[in-house]
Tab-separated table of C-alpha atoms in Angstrom:
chain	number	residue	atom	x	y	z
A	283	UNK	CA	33.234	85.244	-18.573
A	284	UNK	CA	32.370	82.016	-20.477
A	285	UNK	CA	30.467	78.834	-19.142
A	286	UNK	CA	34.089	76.974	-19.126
A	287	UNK	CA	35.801	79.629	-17.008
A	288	UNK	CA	32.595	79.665	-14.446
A	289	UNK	CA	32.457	75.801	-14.100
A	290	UNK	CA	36.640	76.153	-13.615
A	291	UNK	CA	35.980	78.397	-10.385
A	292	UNK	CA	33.070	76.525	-9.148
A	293	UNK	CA	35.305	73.387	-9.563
A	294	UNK	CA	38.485	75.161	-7.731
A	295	UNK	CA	35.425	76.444	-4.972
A	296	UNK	CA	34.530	72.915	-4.185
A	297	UNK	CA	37.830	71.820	-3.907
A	298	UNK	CA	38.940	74.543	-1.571
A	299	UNK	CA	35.981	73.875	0.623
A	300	UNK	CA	36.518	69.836	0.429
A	301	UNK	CA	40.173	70.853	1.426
A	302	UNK	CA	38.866	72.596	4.334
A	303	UNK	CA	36.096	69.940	5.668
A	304	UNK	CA	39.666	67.690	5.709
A	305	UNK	CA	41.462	69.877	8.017
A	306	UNK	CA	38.660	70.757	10.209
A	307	UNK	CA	38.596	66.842	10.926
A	308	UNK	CA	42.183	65.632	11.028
A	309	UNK	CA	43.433	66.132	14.666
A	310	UNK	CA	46.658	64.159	13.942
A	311	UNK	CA	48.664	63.026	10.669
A	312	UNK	CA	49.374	58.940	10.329
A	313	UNK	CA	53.198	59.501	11.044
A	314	UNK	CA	52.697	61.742	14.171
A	315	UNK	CA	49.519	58.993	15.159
A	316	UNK	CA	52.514	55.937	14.638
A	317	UNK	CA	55.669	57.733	16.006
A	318	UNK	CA	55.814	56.017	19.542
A	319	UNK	CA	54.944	52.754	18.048
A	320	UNK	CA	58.243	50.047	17.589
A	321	UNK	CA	59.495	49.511	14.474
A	322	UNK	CA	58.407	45.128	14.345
A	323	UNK	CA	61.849	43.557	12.264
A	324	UNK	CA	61.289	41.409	9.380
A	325	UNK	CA	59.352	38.422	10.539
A	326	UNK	CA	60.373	35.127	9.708
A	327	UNK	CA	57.569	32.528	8.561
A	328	UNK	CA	57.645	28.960	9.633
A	329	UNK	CA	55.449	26.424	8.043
A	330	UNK	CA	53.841	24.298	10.954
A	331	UNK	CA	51.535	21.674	9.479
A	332	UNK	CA	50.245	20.540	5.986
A	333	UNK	CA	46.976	19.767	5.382
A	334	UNK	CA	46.324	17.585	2.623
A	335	UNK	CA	43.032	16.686	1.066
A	336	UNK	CA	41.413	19.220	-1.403
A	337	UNK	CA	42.174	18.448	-4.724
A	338	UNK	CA	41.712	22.044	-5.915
A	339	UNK	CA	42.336	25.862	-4.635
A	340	UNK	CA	41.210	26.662	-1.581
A	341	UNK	CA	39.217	29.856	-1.577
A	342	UNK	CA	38.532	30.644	2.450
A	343	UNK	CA	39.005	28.547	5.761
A	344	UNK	CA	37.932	29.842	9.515
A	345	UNK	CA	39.272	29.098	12.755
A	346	UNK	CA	36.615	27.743	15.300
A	347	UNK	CA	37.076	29.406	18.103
A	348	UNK	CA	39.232	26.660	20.174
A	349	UNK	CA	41.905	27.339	17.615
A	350	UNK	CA	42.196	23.774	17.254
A	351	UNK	CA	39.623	22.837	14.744
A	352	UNK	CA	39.583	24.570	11.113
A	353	UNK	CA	36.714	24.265	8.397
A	354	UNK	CA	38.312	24.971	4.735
A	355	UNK	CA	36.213	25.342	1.473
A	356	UNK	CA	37.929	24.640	-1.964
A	357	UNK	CA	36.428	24.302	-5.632
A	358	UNK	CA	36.772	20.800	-5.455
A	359	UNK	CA	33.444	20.873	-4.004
A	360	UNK	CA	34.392	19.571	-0.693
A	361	UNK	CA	34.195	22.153	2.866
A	362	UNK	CA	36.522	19.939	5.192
A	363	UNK	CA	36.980	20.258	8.859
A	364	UNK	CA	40.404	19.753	10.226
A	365	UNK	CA	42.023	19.569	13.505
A	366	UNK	CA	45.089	21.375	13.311
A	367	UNK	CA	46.914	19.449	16.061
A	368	UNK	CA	46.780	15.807	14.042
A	369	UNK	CA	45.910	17.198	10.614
A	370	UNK	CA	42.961	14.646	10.390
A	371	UNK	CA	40.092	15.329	8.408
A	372	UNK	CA	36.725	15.187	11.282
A	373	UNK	CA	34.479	15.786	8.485
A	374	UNK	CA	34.696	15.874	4.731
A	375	UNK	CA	31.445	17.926	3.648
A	376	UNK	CA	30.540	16.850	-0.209
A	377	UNK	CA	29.019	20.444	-1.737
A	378	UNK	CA	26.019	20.655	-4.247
A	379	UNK	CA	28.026	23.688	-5.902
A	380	UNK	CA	32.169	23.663	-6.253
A	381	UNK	CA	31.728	27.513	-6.516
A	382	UNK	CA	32.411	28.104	-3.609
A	383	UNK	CA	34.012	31.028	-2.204
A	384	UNK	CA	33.449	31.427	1.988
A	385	UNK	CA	33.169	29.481	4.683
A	386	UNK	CA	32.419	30.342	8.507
A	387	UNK	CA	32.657	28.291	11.770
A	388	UNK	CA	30.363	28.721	14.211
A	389	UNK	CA	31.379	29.781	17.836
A	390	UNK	CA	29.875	26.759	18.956
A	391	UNK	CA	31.392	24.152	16.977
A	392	UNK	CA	27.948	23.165	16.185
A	393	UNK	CA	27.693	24.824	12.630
A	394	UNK	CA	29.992	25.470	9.527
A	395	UNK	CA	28.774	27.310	6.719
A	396	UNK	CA	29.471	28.394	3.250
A	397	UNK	CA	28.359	30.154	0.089
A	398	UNK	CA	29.969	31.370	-3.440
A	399	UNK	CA	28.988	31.839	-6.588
A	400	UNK	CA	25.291	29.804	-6.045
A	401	UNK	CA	24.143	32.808	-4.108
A	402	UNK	CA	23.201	30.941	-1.326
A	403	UNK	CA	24.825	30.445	2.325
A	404	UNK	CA	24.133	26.668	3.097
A	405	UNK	CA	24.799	25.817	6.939
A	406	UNK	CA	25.546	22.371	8.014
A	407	UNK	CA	24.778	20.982	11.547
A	408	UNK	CA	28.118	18.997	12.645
A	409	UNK	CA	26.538	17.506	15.863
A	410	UNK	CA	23.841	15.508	14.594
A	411	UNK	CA	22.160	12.870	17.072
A	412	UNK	CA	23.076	10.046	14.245
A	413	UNK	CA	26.623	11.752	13.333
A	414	UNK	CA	26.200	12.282	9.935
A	415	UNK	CA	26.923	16.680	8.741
A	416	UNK	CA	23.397	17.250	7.251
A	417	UNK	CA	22.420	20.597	6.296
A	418	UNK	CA	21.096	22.233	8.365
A	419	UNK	CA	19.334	25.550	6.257
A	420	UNK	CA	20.267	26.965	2.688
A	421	UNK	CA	19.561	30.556	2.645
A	422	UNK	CA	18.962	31.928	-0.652
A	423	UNK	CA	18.179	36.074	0.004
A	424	UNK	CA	21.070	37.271	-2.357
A	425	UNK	CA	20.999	37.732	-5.921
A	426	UNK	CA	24.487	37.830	-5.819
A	427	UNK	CA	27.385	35.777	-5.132
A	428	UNK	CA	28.335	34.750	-1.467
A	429	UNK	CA	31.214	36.659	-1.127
A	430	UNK	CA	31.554	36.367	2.563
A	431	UNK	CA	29.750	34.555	5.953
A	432	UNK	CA	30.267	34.821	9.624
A	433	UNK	CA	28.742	33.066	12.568
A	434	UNK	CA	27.953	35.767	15.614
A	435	UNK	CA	25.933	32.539	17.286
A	436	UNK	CA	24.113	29.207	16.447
A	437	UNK	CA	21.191	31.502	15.612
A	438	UNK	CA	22.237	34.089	13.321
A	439	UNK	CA	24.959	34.650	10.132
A	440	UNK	CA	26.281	37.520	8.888
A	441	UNK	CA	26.374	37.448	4.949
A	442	UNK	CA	27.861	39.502	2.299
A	443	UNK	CA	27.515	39.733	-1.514
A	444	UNK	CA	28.148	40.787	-5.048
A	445	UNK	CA	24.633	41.907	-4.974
A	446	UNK	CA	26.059	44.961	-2.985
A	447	UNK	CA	24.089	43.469	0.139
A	448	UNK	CA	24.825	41.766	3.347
């Protein structure tokens, strides 16, 4: 028997035994898992509100957690806060970098953030004793683009990158 033919029956071996680690773990099949579930009809999308302001595409926005209030980013270098109900701007954020490609609202209301292709996650205070967004820390740890953020409190942020970290 020749090299090729051996590697042939290893490769069928490994498959065989990859085929059985599968079934050893599936207890149920998608359909079976779904079967008792309604079928939802074809949903019908209303538009509710425009918001106009960015001048460019908008790459991420993030509800605050009062589903009132919504922080956008867009390559126009501007992260705006909205509130949904009036469509007013509350804050128009000017951005040292128009890369950008996240942004994240704290569960607080205190903080927005946002990062892109600058690697770094820059986090802006909103509630500032003179009332003027300042940031608040720029957090430069990735080598990487900013590919995602998320608030779990004032004191921590979640980040993700093309650096294959978060």
């Amino acid at each position: 028997m020749g090299d090729l033919e051996q590697l042939r029956q290893e490769a069928e071996s490994l498959k065989k035994q990859i085929e059985e680690a599968r079934k050893a773990v599936a207890d149920t099949t998608l359909a079976e898992l779904t079967s008792g579930i309604e079928v939802v009809g074809r949903v019908q999308m209303k538009t509710r509100r425009t918001l106009r302001g960015h001048l460019a595409k908008i790459y991420a926005l993030h509800w605050s957690t009062d589903s009132r209030l919504m922080v956008s980013a867009s390559q126009d270098g501007k992260l705006i806060v909205w509130d949904t109900y009036t469509t007013n701007k509350v804050n128009a954020i000017p951005l040292r970098s128009s890369w950008v490609m996240t942004c994240a609202y704290a569960p607080s209301g205190n903080f927005v953030a946002c990062g892109g292709l600058d690697n770094m996650c820059s986090i802006y205070n909103l509630k500032t004793r003179d009332g003027n967004v300042k940031v608040s820390r720029e957090l430069n740890a990735h080598s990487g683009y900013l590919s995602c953020c998320r608030f779990l409190n004032d004191n921590e942020i979640i980040t993700s990158s093309g650096d294959t970290t978060w």
